[in-house]
Tab-separated table of C-alpha atoms in Angstrom:
chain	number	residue	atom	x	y	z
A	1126	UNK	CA	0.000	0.000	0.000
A	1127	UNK	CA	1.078	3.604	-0.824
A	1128	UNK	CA	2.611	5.249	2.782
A	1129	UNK	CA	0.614	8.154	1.335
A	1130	UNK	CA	-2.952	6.369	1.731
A	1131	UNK	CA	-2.493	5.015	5.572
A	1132	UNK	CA	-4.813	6.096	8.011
A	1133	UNK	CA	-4.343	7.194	11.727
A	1134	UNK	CA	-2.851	4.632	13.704
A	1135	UNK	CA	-4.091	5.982	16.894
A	1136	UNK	CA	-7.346	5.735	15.349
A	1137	UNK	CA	-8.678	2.276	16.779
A	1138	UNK	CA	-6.971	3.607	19.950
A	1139	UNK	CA	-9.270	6.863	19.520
A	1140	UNK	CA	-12.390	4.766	18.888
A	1141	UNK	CA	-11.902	1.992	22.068
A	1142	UNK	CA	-11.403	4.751	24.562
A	1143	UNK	CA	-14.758	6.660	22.844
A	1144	UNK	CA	-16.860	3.673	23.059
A	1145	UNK	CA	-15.932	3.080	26.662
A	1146	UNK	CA	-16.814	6.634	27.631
A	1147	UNK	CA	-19.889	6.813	25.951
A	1148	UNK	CA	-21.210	3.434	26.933
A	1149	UNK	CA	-20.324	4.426	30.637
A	1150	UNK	CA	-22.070	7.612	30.142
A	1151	UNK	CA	-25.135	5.553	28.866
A	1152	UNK	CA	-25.620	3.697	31.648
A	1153	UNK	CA	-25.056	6.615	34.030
A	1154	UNK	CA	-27.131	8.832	32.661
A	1155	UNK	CA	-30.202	5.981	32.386
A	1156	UNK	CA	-29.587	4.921	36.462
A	1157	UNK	CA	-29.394	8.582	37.535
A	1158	UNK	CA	-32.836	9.455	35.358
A	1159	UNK	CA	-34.131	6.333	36.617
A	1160	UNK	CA	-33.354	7.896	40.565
A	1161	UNK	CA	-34.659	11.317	39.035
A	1162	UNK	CA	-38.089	10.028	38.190
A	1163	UNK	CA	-38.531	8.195	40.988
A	1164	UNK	CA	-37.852	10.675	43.468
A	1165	UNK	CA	-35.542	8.576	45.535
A	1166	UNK	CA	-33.073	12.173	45.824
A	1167	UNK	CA	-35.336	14.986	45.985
A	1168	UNK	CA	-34.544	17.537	43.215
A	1169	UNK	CA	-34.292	21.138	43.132
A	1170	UNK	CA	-36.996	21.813	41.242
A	1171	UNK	CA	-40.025	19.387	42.197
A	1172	UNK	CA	-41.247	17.267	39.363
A	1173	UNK	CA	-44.696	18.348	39.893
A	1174	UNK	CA	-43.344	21.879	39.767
A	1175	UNK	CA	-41.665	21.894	36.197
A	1176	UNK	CA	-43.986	22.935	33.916
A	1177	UNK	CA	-44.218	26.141	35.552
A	1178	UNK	CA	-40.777	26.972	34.589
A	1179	UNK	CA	-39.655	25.212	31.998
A	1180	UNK	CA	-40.766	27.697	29.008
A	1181	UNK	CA	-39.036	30.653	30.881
A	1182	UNK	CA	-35.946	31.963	29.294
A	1183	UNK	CA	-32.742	30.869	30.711
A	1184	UNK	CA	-31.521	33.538	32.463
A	1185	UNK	CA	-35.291	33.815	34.572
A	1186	UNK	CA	-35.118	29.994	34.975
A	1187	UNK	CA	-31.900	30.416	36.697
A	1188	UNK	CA	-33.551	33.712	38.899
A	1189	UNK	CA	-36.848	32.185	39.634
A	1190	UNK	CA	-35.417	28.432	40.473
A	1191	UNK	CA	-31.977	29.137	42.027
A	1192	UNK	CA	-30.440	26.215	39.510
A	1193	UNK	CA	-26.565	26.402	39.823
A	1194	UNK	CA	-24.668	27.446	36.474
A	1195	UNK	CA	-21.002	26.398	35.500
A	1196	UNK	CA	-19.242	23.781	37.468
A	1197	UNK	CA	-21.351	24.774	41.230
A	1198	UNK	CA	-23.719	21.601	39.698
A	1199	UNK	CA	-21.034	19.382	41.697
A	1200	UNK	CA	-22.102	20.853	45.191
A	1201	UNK	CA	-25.925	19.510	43.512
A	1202	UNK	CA	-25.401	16.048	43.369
A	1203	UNK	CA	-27.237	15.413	46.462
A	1204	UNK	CA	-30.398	16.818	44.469
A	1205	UNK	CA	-32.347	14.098	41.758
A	1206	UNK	CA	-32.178	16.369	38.773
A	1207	UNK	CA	-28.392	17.420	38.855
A	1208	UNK	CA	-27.250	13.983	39.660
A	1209	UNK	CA	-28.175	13.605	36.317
A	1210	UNK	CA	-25.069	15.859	35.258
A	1211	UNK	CA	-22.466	12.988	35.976
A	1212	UNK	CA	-23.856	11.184	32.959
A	1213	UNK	CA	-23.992	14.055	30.732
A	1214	UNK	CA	-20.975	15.593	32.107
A	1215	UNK	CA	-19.825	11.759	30.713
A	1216	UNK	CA	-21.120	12.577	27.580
A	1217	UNK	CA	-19.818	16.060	26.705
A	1218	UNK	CA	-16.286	15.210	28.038
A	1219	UNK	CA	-15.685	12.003	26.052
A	1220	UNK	CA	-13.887	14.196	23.298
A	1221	UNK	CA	-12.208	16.460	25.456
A	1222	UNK	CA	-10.835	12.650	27.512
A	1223	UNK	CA	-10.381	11.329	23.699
A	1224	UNK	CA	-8.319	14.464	22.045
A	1225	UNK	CA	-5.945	14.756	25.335
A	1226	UNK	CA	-5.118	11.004	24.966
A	1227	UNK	CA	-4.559	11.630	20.809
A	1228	UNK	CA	-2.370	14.415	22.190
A	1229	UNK	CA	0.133	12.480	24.847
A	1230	UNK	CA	0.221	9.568	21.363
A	1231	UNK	CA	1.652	12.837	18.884
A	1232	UNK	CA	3.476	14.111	21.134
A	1233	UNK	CA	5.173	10.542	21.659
A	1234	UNK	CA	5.462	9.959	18.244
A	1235	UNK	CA	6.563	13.959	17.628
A	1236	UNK	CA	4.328	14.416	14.930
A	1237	UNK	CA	4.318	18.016	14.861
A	1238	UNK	CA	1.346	18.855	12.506
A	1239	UNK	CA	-1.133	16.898	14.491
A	1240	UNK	CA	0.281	17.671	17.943
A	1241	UNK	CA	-0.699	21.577	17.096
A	1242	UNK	CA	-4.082	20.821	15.620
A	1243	UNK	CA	-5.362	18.583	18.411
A	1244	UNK	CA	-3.536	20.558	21.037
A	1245	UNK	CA	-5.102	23.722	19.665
A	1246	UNK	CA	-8.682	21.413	19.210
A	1247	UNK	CA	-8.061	20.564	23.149
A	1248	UNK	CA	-7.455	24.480	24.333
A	1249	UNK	CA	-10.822	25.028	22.671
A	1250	UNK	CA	-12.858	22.377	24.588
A	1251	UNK	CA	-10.991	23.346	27.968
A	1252	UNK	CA	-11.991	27.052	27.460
A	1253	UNK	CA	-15.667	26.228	26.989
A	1254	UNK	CA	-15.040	23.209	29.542
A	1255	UNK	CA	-13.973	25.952	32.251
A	1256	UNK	CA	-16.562	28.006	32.101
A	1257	UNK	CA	-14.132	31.071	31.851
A	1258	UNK	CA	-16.287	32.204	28.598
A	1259	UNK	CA	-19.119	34.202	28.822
A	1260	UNK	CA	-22.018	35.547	27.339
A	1261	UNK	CA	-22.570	39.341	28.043
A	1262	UNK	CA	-25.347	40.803	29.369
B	1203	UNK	CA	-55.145	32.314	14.289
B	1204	UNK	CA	-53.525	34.056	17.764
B	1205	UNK	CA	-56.458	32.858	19.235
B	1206	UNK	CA	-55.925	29.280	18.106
B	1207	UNK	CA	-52.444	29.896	19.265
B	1208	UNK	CA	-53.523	31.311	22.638
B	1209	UNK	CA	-56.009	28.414	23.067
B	1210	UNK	CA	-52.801	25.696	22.032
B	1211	UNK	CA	-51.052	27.122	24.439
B	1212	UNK	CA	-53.573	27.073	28.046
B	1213	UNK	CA	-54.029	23.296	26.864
B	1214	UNK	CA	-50.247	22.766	26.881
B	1215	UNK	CA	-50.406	24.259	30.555
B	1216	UNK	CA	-53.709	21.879	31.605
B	1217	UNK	CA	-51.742	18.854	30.895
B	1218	UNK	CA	-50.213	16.747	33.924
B	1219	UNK	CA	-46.155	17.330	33.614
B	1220	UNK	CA	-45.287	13.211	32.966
B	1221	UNK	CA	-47.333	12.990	29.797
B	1222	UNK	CA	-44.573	15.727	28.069
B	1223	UNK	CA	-41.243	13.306	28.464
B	1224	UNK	CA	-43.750	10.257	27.183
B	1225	UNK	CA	-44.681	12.452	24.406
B	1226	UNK	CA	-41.380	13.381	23.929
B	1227	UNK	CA	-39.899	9.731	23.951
B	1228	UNK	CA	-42.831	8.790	21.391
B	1229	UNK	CA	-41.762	11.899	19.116
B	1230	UNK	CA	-37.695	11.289	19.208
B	1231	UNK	CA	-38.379	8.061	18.279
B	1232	UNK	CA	-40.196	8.911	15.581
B	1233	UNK	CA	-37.128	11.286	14.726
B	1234	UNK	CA	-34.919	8.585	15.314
B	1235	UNK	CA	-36.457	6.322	12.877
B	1236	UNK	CA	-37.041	8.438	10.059
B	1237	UNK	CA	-33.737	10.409	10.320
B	1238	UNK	CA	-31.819	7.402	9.811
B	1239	UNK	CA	-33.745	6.239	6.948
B	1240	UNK	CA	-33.768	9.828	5.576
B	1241	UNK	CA	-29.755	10.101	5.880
B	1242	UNK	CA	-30.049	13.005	7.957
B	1243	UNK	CA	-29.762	12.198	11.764
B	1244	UNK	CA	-32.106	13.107	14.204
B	1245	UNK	CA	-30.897	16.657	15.280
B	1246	UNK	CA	-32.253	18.606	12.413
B	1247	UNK	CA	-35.299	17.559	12.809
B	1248	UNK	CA	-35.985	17.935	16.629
B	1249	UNK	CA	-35.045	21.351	17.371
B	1250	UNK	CA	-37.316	22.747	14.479
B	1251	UNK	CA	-40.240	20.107	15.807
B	1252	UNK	CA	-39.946	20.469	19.588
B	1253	UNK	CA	-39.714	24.200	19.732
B	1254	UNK	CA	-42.829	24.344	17.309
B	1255	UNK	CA	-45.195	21.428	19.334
B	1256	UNK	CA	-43.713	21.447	22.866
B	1257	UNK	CA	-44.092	23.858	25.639
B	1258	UNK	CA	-40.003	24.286	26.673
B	1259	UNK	CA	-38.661	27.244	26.028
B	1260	UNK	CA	-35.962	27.161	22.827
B	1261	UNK	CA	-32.875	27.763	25.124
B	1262	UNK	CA	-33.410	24.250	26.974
B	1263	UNK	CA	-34.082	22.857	23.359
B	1264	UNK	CA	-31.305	23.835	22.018
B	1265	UNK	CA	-29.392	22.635	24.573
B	1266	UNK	CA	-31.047	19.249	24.488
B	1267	UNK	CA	-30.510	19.286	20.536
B	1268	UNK	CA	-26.951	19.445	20.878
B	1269	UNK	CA	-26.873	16.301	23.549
B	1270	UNK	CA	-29.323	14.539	21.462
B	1271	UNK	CA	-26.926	15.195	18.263
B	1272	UNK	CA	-24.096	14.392	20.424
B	1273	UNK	CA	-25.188	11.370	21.920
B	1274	UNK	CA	-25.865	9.511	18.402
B	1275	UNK	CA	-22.301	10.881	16.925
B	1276	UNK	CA	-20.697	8.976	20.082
B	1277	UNK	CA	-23.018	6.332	19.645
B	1278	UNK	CA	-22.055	5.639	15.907
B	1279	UNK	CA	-18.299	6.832	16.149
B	1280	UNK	CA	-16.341	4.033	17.482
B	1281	UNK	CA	-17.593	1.328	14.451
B	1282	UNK	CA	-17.446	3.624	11.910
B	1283	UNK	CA	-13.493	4.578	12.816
B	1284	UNK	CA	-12.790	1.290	13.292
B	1285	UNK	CA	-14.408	0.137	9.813
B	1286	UNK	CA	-12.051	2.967	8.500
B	1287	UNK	CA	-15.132	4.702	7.552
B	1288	UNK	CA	-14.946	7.637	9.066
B	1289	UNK	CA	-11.235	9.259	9.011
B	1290	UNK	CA	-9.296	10.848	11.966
B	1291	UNK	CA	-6.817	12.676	9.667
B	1292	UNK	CA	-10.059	14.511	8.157
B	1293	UNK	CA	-12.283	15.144	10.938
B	1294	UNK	CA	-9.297	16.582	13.075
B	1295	UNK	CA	-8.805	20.276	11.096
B	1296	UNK	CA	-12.057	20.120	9.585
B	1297	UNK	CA	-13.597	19.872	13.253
B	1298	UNK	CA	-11.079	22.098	15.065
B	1299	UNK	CA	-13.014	24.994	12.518
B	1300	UNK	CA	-16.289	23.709	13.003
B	1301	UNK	CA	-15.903	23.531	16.746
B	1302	UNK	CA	-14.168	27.049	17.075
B	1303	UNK	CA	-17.155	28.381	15.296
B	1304	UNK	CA	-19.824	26.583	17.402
B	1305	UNK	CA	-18.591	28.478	20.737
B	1306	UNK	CA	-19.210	32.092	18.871
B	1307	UNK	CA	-22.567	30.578	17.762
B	1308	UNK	CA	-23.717	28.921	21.243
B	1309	UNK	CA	-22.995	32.418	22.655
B	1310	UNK	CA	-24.802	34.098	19.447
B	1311	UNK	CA	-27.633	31.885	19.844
B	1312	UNK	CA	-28.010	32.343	24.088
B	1313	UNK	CA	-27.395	36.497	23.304
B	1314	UNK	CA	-29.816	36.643	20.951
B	1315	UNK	CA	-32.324	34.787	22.715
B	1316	UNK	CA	-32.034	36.603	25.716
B	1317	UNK	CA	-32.450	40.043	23.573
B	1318	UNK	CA	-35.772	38.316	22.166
B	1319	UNK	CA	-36.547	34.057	22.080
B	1320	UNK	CA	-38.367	34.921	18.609
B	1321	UNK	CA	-35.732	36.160	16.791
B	1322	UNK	CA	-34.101	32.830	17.202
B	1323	UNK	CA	-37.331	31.165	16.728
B	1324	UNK	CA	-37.729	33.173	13.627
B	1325	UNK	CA	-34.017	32.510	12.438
B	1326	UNK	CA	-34.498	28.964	12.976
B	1327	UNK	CA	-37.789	28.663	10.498
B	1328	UNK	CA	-35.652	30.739	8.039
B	1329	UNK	CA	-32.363	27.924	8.305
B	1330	UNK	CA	-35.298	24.894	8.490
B	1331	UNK	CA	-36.375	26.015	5.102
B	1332	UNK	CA	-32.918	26.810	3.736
B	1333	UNK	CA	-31.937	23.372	4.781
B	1334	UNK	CA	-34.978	21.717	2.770
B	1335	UNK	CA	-33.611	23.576	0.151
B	1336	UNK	CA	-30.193	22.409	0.427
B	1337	UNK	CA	-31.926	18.619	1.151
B	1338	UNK	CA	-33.839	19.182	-2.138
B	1339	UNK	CA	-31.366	20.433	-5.217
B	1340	UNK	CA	-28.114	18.694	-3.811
B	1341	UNK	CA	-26.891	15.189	-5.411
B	1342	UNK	CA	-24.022	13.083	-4.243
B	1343	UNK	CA	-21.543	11.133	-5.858
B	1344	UNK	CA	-20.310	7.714	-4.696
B	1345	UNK	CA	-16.852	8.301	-5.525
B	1346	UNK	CA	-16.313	11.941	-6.733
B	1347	UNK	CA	-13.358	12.958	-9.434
B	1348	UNK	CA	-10.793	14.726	-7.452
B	1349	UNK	CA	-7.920	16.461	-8.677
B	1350	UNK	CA	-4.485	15.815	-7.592
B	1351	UNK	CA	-1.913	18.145	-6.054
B	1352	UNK	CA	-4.077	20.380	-4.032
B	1353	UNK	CA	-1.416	21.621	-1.836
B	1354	UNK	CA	-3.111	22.653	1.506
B	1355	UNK	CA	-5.309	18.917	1.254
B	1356	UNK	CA	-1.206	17.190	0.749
B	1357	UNK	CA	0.004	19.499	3.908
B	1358	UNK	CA	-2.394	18.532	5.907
B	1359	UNK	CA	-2.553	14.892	4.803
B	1360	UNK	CA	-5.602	14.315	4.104
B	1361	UNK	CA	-6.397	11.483	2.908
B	1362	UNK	CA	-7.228	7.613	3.747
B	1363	UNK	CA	-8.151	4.105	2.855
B	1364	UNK	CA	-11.094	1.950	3.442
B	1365	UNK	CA	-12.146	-1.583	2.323
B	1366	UNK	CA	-15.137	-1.212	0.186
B	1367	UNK	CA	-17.134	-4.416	0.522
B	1368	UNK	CA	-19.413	-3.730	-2.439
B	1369	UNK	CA	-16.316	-3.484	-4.759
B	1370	UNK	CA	-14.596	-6.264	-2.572
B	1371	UNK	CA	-11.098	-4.017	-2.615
B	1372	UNK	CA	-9.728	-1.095	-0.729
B	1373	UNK	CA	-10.397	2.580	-1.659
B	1374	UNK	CA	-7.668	5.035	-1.593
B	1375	UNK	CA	-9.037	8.718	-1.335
B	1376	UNK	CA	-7.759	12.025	-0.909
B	1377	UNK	CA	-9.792	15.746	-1.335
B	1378	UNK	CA	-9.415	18.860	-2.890
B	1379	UNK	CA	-10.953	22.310	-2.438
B	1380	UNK	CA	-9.530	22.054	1.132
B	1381	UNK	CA	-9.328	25.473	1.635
B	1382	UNK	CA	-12.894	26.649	0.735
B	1383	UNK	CA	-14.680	23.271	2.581
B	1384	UNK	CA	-12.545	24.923	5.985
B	1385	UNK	CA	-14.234	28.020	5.144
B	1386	UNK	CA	-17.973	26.904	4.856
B	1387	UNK	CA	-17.296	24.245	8.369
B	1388	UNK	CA	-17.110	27.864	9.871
B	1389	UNK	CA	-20.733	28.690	8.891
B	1390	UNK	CA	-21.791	25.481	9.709
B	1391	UNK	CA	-20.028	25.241	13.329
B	1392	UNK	CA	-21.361	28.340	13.647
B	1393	UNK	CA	-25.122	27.501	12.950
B	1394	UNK	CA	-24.560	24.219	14.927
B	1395	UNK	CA	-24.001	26.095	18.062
B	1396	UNK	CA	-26.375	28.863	17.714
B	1397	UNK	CA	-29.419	26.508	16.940
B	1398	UNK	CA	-28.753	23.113	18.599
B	1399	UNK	CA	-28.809	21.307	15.046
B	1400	UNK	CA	-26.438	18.400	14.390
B	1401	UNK	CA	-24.949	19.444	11.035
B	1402	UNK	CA	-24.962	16.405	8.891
B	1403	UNK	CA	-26.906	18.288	6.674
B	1404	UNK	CA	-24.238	20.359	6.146
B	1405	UNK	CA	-21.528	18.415	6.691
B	1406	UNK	CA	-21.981	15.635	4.049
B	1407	UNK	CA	-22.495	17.626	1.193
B	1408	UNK	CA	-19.677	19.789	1.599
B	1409	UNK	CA	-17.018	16.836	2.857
B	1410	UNK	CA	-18.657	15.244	-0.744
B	1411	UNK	CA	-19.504	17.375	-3.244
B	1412	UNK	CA	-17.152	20.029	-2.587
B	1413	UNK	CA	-14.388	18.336	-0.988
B	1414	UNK	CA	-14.669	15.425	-3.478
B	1415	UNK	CA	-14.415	12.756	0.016
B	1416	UNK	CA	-16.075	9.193	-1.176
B	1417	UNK	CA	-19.817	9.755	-0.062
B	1418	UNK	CA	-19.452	6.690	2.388
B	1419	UNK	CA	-16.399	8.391	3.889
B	1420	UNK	CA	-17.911	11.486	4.125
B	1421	UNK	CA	-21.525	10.405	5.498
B	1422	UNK	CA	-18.907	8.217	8.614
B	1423	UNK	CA	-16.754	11.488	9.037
B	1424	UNK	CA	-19.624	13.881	9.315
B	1425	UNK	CA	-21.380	11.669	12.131
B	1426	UNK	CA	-17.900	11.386	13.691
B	1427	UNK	CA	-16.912	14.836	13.496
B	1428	UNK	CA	-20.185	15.790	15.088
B	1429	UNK	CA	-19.059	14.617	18.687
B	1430	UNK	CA	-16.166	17.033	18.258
B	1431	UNK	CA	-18.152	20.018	17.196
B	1432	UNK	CA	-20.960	19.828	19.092
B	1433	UNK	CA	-18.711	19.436	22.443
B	1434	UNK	CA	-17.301	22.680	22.339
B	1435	UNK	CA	-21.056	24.158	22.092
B	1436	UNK	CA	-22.510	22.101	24.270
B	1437	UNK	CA	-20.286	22.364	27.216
B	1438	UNK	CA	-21.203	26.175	26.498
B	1439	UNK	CA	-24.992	25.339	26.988
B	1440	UNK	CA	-24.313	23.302	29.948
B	1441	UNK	CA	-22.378	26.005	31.841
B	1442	UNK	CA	-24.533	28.474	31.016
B	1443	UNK	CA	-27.549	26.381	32.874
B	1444	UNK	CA	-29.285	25.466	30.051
B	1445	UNK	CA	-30.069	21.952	30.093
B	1446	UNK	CA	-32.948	20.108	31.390
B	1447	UNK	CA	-32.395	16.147	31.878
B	1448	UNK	CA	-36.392	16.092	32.126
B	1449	UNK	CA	-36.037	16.955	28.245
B	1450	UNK	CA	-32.556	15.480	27.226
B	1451	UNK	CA	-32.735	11.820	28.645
B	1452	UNK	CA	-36.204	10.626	26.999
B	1453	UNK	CA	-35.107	12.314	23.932
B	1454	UNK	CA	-31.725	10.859	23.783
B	1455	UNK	CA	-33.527	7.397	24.506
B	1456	UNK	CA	-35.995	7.999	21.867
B	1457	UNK	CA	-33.571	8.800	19.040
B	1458	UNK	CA	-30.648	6.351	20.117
B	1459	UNK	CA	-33.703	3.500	20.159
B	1460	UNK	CA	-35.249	4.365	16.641
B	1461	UNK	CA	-32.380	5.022	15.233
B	1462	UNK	CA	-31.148	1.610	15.942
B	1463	UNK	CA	-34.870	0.190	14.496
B	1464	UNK	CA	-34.403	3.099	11.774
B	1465	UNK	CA	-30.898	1.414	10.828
B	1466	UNK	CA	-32.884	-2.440	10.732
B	1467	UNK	CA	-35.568	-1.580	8.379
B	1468	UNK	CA	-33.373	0.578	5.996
B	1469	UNK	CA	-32.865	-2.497	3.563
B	1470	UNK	CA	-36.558	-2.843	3.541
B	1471	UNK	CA	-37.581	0.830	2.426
B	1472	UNK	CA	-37.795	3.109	-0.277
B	1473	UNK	CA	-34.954	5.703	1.073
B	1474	UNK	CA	-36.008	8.621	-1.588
B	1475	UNK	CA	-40.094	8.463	-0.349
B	1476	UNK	CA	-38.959	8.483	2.997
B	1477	UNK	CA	-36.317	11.573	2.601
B	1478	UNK	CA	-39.347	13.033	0.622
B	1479	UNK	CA	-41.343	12.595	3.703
B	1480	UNK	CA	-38.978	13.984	5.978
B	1481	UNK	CA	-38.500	16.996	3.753
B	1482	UNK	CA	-42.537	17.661	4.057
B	1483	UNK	CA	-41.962	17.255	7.807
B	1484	UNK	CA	-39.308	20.037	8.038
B	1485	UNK	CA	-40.789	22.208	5.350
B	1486	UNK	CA	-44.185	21.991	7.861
B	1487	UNK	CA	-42.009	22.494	11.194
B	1488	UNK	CA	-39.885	25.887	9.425
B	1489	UNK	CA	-43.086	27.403	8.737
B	1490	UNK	CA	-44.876	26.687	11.992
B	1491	UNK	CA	-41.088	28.454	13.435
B	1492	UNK	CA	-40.855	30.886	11.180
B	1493	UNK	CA	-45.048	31.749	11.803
B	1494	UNK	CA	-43.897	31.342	16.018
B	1495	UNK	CA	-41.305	33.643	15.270
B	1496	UNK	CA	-43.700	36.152	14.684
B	1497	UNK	CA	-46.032	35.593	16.883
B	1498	UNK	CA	-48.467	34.057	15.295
């Protein structure tokens, strides 16, 4: 085969540690809804309660309900809905997991091209990861 | 018609809160099913159809639209890189745009909303129909002519192999046009984030047609890249507060179930009635925004 035409070799690597993530995530997020519905950890907002707020904009949802923004869901988890956010949180950061583990292989391998695009790919996802961006008001 | 509005709306509000997630499973199902069979995913189709039928308001839909999006791309990723469908070397810069350009749209999309929810209710009806559009003139091409020594697409390496079981040998492809497919991944990162849509819409055409990517490699890649664009935006949404599991986790299950049934009874279905369907679906659900947008 022409070296031209190869593909990735970090890209089964790429693909195990995905499916692991997002299988985990699955399962998380369907136990934690599962508690959620249930009622076993009361939420924030009662179940009952929702459909009074759920068609507000965002930023009265937040006012009127006192739902945490940015990373302050972690001192939630004791409440039904936000446990919720370890799945997601599962979900959203499989990439951001996946792209720093890409980065370590280039970086062993010194493949300078791809080290700068997937480091630059992985700033990216940390900024909006951090919460350090915002929307002004 | 606001009074037939009005009176859509006090029934929404008389009915018991479980009945909307069971509604909502039933509906992402639905979407599930026929976005498979349609070629489209299920993204594009429940933003556009929640936000016109359901009582949430569009900045928890949006948000939910990007997990939903999200949660199939992960779903479908890992077999289709390690079939060699979908290519690392491709999705990498053309996802590092796409994603760059979905933070400036999930903050677009929350700013604007906050100014006024129906301009981006309007906005949305406007894409909806662009997108049918876009779903109704384009073609594809199996394996697209592409011309050799485009210097940014040789820089950047892209290109790949796959084993084509139809043709029972490998495939050897590269692109071309590199340059202006990076440019239009910044519109479409940029409406990905600032509507909630999954972009395979988008994404296939231009990897395809303009790109000249094999249509199978560029169909994998574009359902791939999508977990890498819509992070970036949805991380944004999730900071910012707006996501409700209530919303996200029956419509996840909906769409991740019928796809998978949507996937089974491909073989047995005409494709082009059911993409004809789907495009009289969307054309309904971009009026009924665009008309919401309004007011009306």
């Amino acid at each position: 085969m022409d070296q031209k035409y190869e593909n990735l070799d970090n890209q089964i690597l790429y693909a195990g540690v995905l499916k692991f993530l997002a299988n985990s995530g699955l399962v998380l997020l369907f136990l934690t809804f599962f508690v959620y519905m249930l009622e076993i950890v009361e939420p924030l907002v009662p179940l009952e309660e929702l459909p009074q707020y759920w068609n507000l904009p965002l930023h009265e949802f937040l006012e009127k309900t006192g739902a945490p923004t940015g990373w302050q869901w972690v001192n939630f988890l004791n409440k039904g809905d936000y446990l919720n956010f370890l799945g997601l949180v599962f979900f959203i950061g499989a990439t951001g997991v996946c792209y720093a583990v890409l980065f370590f292989d280039f970086l062993w391998k010194k493949k300078g091209m791809y080290l700068f695009l997937v480091g630059t790919e992985l700033i990216f996802i940390i900024l909006a990861a951090s919460n350090l961006l915002k929307v002004g008001h | 018609m606001p009074v037939i509005a009005l009176a859509a709306e006090q029934n929404k509000a008389k009915i018991v809160w479980w009945v909307w997630p069971i509604l909502l499973f039933v509906t992402t199902f639905l979407i599930g099913i026929f976005g498979v069979m349609a070629g489209i995913g299920g993204g594009v189709l429940f933003v556009p159809l929640v936000s016109s039928f359901f009582p949430f308001h569009i900045d928890f839909i949006r948000g939910a639209g990007l997990m939903i999006a999200l949660g199939s791309s992960l779903a479908a990723a890992p077999v289709l890189l390690r079939r060699n469908f979908a290519s690392l070397k491709l999705a990498i810069p053309v996802a590092l745009i796409a994603s760059a350009f979905s933070i400036i749209g999930a903050f677009g999309g929350l700013w604007l909303s906050r100014l006024n929810p129906a301009y981006i209710q309007g906005s949305l009806g406007v894409l909806i129909l662009l997108i049918v559009i876009v779903m109704l003139i384009s073609k594809s091409a199996s394996y697209p002519e592409v011309k050799a020594g485009n210097s940014f697409a040789q820089a950047l390496q892209l290109n790949g192999v796959y084993f084509e079981p139809t043709l029972n040998r490998e495939v050897e492809w590269t692109v071309h046009r590199t340059l202006a497919g990076l440019l239009v991944f910044c519109l479409v990162g940029f409406l990905a984030g600032m509507f909630g849509l999954g972009a395979g819409w988008a994404n296939v055409p231009v990897l395809n047609l303009l790109m000249g990517a094999p249509l199978k490699v560029a169909v994998a890649t574009s359902s791939f890249s999508l977990s890498i664009t819509d992070t970036t935006a949805a991380w944004i949404y999730f900071n910012q507060g707006a996501v409700l599991p209530i919303i996200i986790i029956p419509s996840m299950a909906g769409v991740m179930i019928g796809a998978n049934i949507g996937s089974r009874l491909l073989p047995k279905v005409n494709p082009a009635m059911i993409r004809n369907m789907v495009i009289g679906v969307l054309l309904l659900a971009g009026i009924r925004s665009l008309l919401k947008g309004f007011g009306i």
